[in-house]
Short mmCIF file of C-alpha atoms in Angstrom, two decimals:
data_model
loop_
_atom_site.label_atom_id
_atom_site.label_comp_id
_atom_site.label_asym_id
_atom_site.label_seq_id
_atom_site.Cartn_x
_atom_site.Cartn_y
_atom_site.Cartn_z
CA MET A 1 -5.42 -18.37 13.93
CA ASN A 2 -5.48 -19.74 10.28
CA ASP A 3 -6.07 -23.48 10.52
CA ASP A 4 -5.96 -24.00 6.82
CA ALA A 5 -2.47 -23.94 5.45
CA SER A 6 -3.66 -23.78 1.96
CA ARG A 7 -5.46 -20.49 2.73
CA PRO A 8 -2.92 -18.20 4.51
CA PRO A 9 -4.43 -15.17 6.34
CA LEU A 10 -4.64 -12.03 4.57
CA VAL A 11 -3.30 -8.53 6.05
CA LEU A 12 -4.73 -5.60 4.35
CA LEU A 13 -3.07 -2.20 4.36
CA HIS A 14 -4.52 0.96 3.24
CA GLY A 15 -2.95 4.08 1.63
CA LEU A 16 -1.63 7.41 2.93
CA THR A 17 -4.16 9.55 4.96
CA PHE A 18 -6.86 6.80 4.69
CA ASP A 19 -7.78 4.04 7.34
CA ARG A 20 -8.74 0.52 7.32
CA ARG A 21 -12.33 1.21 6.32
CA GLN A 22 -11.13 1.37 2.76
CA TRP A 23 -11.19 -2.41 2.85
CA ASP A 24 -14.84 -2.94 3.60
CA PRO A 25 -16.13 -3.54 0.18
CA VAL A 26 -13.40 -6.15 -0.45
CA ARG A 27 -13.97 -7.79 2.96
CA ARG A 28 -17.84 -8.04 2.27
CA GLU A 29 -16.89 -9.66 -1.14
CA LEU A 30 -14.53 -12.07 0.50
CA GLU A 31 -17.12 -13.19 3.00
CA VAL A 32 -19.12 -14.36 -0.10
CA ILE A 33 -16.68 -15.80 -2.16
CA ASP A 34 -14.25 -17.04 0.28
CA PRO A 35 -16.05 -17.56 3.61
CA GLY A 36 -14.12 -18.42 6.69
CA ARG A 37 -10.87 -16.64 5.27
CA VAL A 38 -9.01 -14.93 8.09
CA VAL A 39 -8.67 -11.31 7.14
CA LEU A 40 -7.00 -8.44 9.14
CA ALA A 41 -7.27 -5.05 8.01
CA LEU A 42 -5.05 -2.82 9.97
CA ASP A 43 -4.82 0.99 10.46
CA LEU A 44 -1.08 2.37 9.38
CA PRO A 45 0.56 4.03 12.27
CA GLY A 46 -0.71 7.43 12.52
CA HIS A 47 -3.86 6.74 10.79
CA GLY A 48 -7.54 5.84 11.93
CA SER A 49 -7.27 4.52 15.53
CA ALA A 50 -3.42 3.87 15.42
CA PRO A 51 -1.25 6.13 17.64
CA ARG A 52 0.70 8.86 15.99
CA ARG A 53 4.55 8.55 15.97
CA ASP A 54 7.35 10.79 15.62
CA SER A 55 8.50 9.31 12.49
CA TYR A 56 7.20 6.77 10.01
CA GLY A 57 10.02 5.16 8.31
CA MET A 58 8.99 2.22 6.14
CA ALA A 59 11.09 -0.27 8.34
CA GLU A 60 9.68 0.93 11.48
CA VAL A 61 6.19 0.96 10.23
CA ALA A 62 6.50 -2.59 9.16
CA GLU A 63 7.94 -3.40 12.63
CA VAL A 64 4.92 -1.87 14.29
CA LEU A 65 2.53 -3.94 12.22
CA HIS A 66 4.36 -7.23 12.50
CA GLY A 67 3.61 -6.71 16.29
CA GLN A 68 -0.01 -6.56 15.68
CA VAL A 69 0.01 -9.39 13.10
CA THR A 70 1.87 -11.60 15.62
CA GLU A 71 -0.52 -10.40 18.48
CA ALA A 72 -3.41 -11.47 16.22
CA GLY A 73 -1.91 -14.91 16.04
CA LEU A 74 -1.30 -14.84 12.36
CA VAL A 75 1.47 -16.84 10.53
CA ASP A 76 2.74 -16.28 7.08
CA PRO A 77 0.14 -14.17 5.95
CA ILE A 78 -0.37 -12.57 2.21
CA VAL A 79 0.38 -8.82 2.85
CA VAL A 80 -1.75 -6.60 0.43
CA GLY A 81 -1.09 -3.04 0.47
CA HIS A 82 -2.64 -0.07 -1.40
CA SER A 83 -0.47 2.94 -2.56
CA VAL A 84 1.98 3.70 0.18
CA GLY A 85 0.64 0.75 1.99
CA ALA A 86 2.19 -1.42 -0.90
CA VAL A 87 5.48 0.14 -0.27
CA VAL A 88 4.99 -0.96 3.55
CA ALA A 89 3.71 -4.41 2.40
CA THR A 90 6.88 -4.85 0.37
CA THR A 91 9.10 -3.79 3.19
CA TYR A 92 7.36 -6.02 5.49
CA ALA A 93 7.79 -8.92 3.20
CA ALA A 94 11.47 -8.72 3.03
CA ARG A 95 11.81 -8.61 6.84
CA TYR A 96 9.17 -11.12 8.00
CA PRO A 97 7.64 -14.49 6.88
CA VAL A 98 4.92 -14.13 4.36
CA ARG A 99 3.10 -16.20 1.85
CA GLY A 100 2.76 -13.39 -0.79
CA VAL A 101 2.50 -9.79 -1.58
CA VAL A 102 -0.15 -7.86 -3.50
CA ASN A 103 0.78 -4.30 -4.57
CA LEU A 104 -2.31 -2.27 -5.40
CA ASP A 105 -1.21 0.69 -7.85
CA GLN A 106 1.97 1.53 -6.28
CA ILE A 107 5.22 2.27 -8.36
CA LEU A 108 8.24 1.40 -6.05
CA LEU A 109 10.54 4.02 -7.44
CA PRO A 110 10.18 7.71 -6.96
CA GLY A 111 10.33 9.03 -10.31
CA PRO A 112 8.11 12.18 -11.59
CA PHE A 113 6.23 11.62 -8.19
CA GLY A 114 9.38 12.01 -6.22
CA ALA A 115 10.41 15.06 -7.94
CA ALA A 116 6.83 16.48 -7.44
CA VAL A 117 7.04 15.84 -3.57
CA ARG A 118 10.46 17.27 -3.25
CA GLN A 119 9.34 20.48 -5.23
CA ALA A 120 6.27 20.74 -2.94
CA GLU A 121 8.10 20.37 0.25
CA PRO A 122 8.36 24.00 1.26
CA THR A 123 4.50 24.33 0.69
CA LEU A 124 3.94 20.85 2.68
CA ARG A 125 5.65 22.61 5.79
CA GLY A 126 3.65 25.71 5.57
CA PRO A 127 -0.04 26.68 6.09
CA ASP A 128 -1.09 25.91 2.50
CA TRP A 129 0.11 22.18 2.80
CA ARG A 130 -3.42 20.99 2.09
CA ARG A 131 -3.34 22.31 -1.65
CA VAL A 132 -0.58 19.75 -2.52
CA TRP A 133 -2.64 16.94 -1.27
CA ASP A 134 -5.78 18.07 -2.86
CA GLY A 135 -3.85 18.53 -6.28
CA MET A 136 -2.65 14.82 -6.00
CA LEU A 137 -6.09 13.57 -5.12
CA ALA A 138 -7.36 15.27 -8.14
CA GLY A 139 -5.31 12.89 -10.28
CA MET A 140 -6.59 9.60 -8.62
CA GLY A 141 -9.56 9.11 -10.71
CA ILE A 142 -11.84 9.48 -7.63
CA ASP A 143 -14.73 10.85 -9.80
CA SER A 144 -14.88 7.58 -11.77
CA LEU A 145 -15.76 5.57 -8.54
CA PRO A 146 -19.14 4.56 -7.77
CA ALA A 147 -20.85 6.93 -5.40
CA SER A 148 -20.52 4.55 -2.29
CA ALA A 149 -16.84 4.27 -2.94
CA ARG A 150 -16.28 8.13 -3.39
CA GLU A 151 -18.02 8.41 0.03
CA ILE A 152 -15.28 6.05 1.50
CA VAL A 153 -12.58 7.89 0.00
CA THR A 154 -13.81 11.32 1.09
CA THR A 155 -14.70 10.28 4.64
CA ALA A 156 -12.59 7.53 5.75
CA THR A 157 -9.54 10.00 5.64
CA ASP A 158 -7.80 12.44 7.79
CA PRO A 159 -4.97 14.21 5.98
CA ARG A 160 -2.26 15.88 7.99
CA PRO A 161 1.02 17.24 7.06
CA ASP A 162 3.03 15.12 9.67
CA LEU A 163 1.54 12.10 7.77
CA LEU A 164 2.62 13.39 4.39
CA LEU A 165 6.02 14.59 5.47
CA GLY A 166 6.41 11.46 7.53
CA TYR A 167 5.49 8.88 5.04
CA TRP A 168 7.40 10.75 2.30
CA ASP A 169 10.50 11.29 4.23
CA GLU A 170 12.59 8.52 2.21
CA ILE A 171 11.79 10.59 -0.81
CA LEU A 172 12.54 14.10 0.77
CA HIS A 173 15.68 12.89 2.23
CA GLY A 174 16.99 10.19 -0.07
CA THR A 175 18.08 10.17 -3.68
CA ASP A 176 16.25 8.31 -6.54
CA GLU A 177 19.47 6.35 -6.91
CA GLY A 178 19.75 5.42 -3.25
CA ILE A 179 15.98 4.51 -2.97
CA ALA A 180 16.21 2.48 -6.26
CA ALA A 181 19.03 0.42 -4.63
CA GLU A 182 17.18 -0.16 -1.68
CA ARG A 183 13.87 -1.16 -3.41
CA GLY A 184 16.13 -3.45 -5.48
CA ARG A 185 17.40 -5.07 -2.37
CA VAL A 186 14.28 -5.74 -0.86
CA LEU A 187 12.66 -7.03 -3.91
CA ARG A 188 15.58 -9.47 -4.43
CA SER A 189 15.15 -10.64 -1.01
CA ILE A 190 11.69 -11.49 -1.67
CA GLY A 191 12.46 -13.12 -4.88
CA ASP A 192 15.26 -15.22 -3.40
CA ARG A 193 12.61 -16.65 -0.84
CA ALA A 194 10.22 -17.53 -3.83
CA VAL A 195 7.67 -15.28 -2.44
CA PRO A 196 4.83 -14.55 -4.94
CA TYR A 197 4.44 -10.91 -5.62
CA ARG A 198 1.55 -9.50 -7.86
CA TRP A 199 1.54 -5.92 -8.91
CA VAL A 200 -2.13 -4.64 -9.87
CA THR A 201 -1.81 -1.41 -11.69
CA SER A 202 -4.46 0.91 -13.01
CA SER A 203 -2.54 1.84 -16.18
CA GLU A 204 0.03 0.24 -18.62
CA PRO A 205 3.30 0.16 -16.71
CA PRO A 206 5.99 2.61 -18.09
CA PRO A 207 8.48 0.24 -20.20
CA ARG A 208 11.58 1.51 -18.31
CA TYR A 209 9.95 0.91 -14.89
CA LEU A 210 8.65 -2.49 -15.99
CA ALA A 211 12.26 -3.47 -17.33
CA TRP A 212 13.78 -2.60 -14.05
CA LEU A 213 11.01 -4.24 -11.90
CA THR A 214 11.24 -7.58 -13.97
CA ASP A 215 15.09 -7.51 -13.81
CA VAL A 216 15.00 -7.37 -9.97
CA LEU A 217 12.04 -9.61 -9.55
CA PRO A 218 11.60 -11.86 -12.68
CA GLU A 219 8.65 -13.86 -11.26
CA ILE A 220 6.55 -10.95 -10.60
CA VAL A 221 2.88 -11.20 -11.84
CA VAL A 222 1.59 -7.84 -13.31
CA THR A 223 -2.03 -7.29 -13.73
CA VAL A 224 -3.57 -4.21 -15.38
CA LEU A 225 -6.96 -3.07 -14.07
CA PRO A 226 -7.79 -0.02 -15.77
CA GLY A 227 -9.41 2.82 -14.09
CA SER A 228 -9.00 4.63 -10.70
CA HIS A 229 -5.91 4.55 -8.37
CA PHE A 230 -8.25 2.87 -5.93
CA PRO A 231 -8.77 -0.63 -7.53
CA HIS A 232 -10.12 -2.27 -4.44
CA LEU A 233 -13.07 0.46 -4.47
CA ALA A 234 -13.55 0.59 -8.15
CA ASP A 235 -13.90 -3.20 -8.45
CA PRO A 236 -13.75 -4.92 -5.21
CA THR A 237 -15.25 -8.12 -6.71
CA THR A 238 -12.26 -8.49 -9.05
CA VAL A 239 -9.70 -7.69 -6.21
CA ALA A 240 -11.45 -9.95 -3.71
CA ARG A 241 -11.25 -12.75 -6.37
CA MET A 242 -7.54 -12.28 -6.70
CA LEU A 243 -7.11 -12.45 -2.99
CA ALA A 244 -9.25 -15.46 -2.70
CA THR A 245 -7.10 -17.49 -5.33
CA GLY A 246 -3.92 -16.41 -3.35
#
């Protein structure tokens, strides 16, 4: 349980194909700068020690995680998600009580990424599926990470086509317009409840996307932390300090 109402528990959600070990550097920093803070790092369904599922829709994934949060006795956490984990965290915050959301380097609209995923669908369903994932990894700035962080990225992971197809199902079977409408609804729900939302991005936001984002969630806080797609591994101290002040 979290006994200090001014320091809500932190729930940490990793990105696609990875597992909760990605949060080890941030957790070590938090132990130093925010001792006693309740922190729960979870494996997303189908990842790490979490059981596999037949499907991985965002709402059902959020429901599974909420069960684990409740089982752990946590109330009104700050939910922190990296990459696809940030989509899950955003979905979670629209459905369950939270004290805040931190999105680490995830744009919430499909855009060019969605187009690439749709184009790659036939390959993802065939024997060469790994080529798609490896190509995406090549653009994530892994080479710029410290050696210890690169080791986490390359070892704390289990890429599988069922995960890629499952977590990208919304992109593969939805339209950009439909996804934008749903994301807008989710963000407005968060904003209507005055839930703080921070987006930490590794590059300057595309102006058109930023305009959409601030229109649907005017109180959002945007922080640019240049570098890798893995800000929690590239600079765990800075990320931990952000979370400690949340």
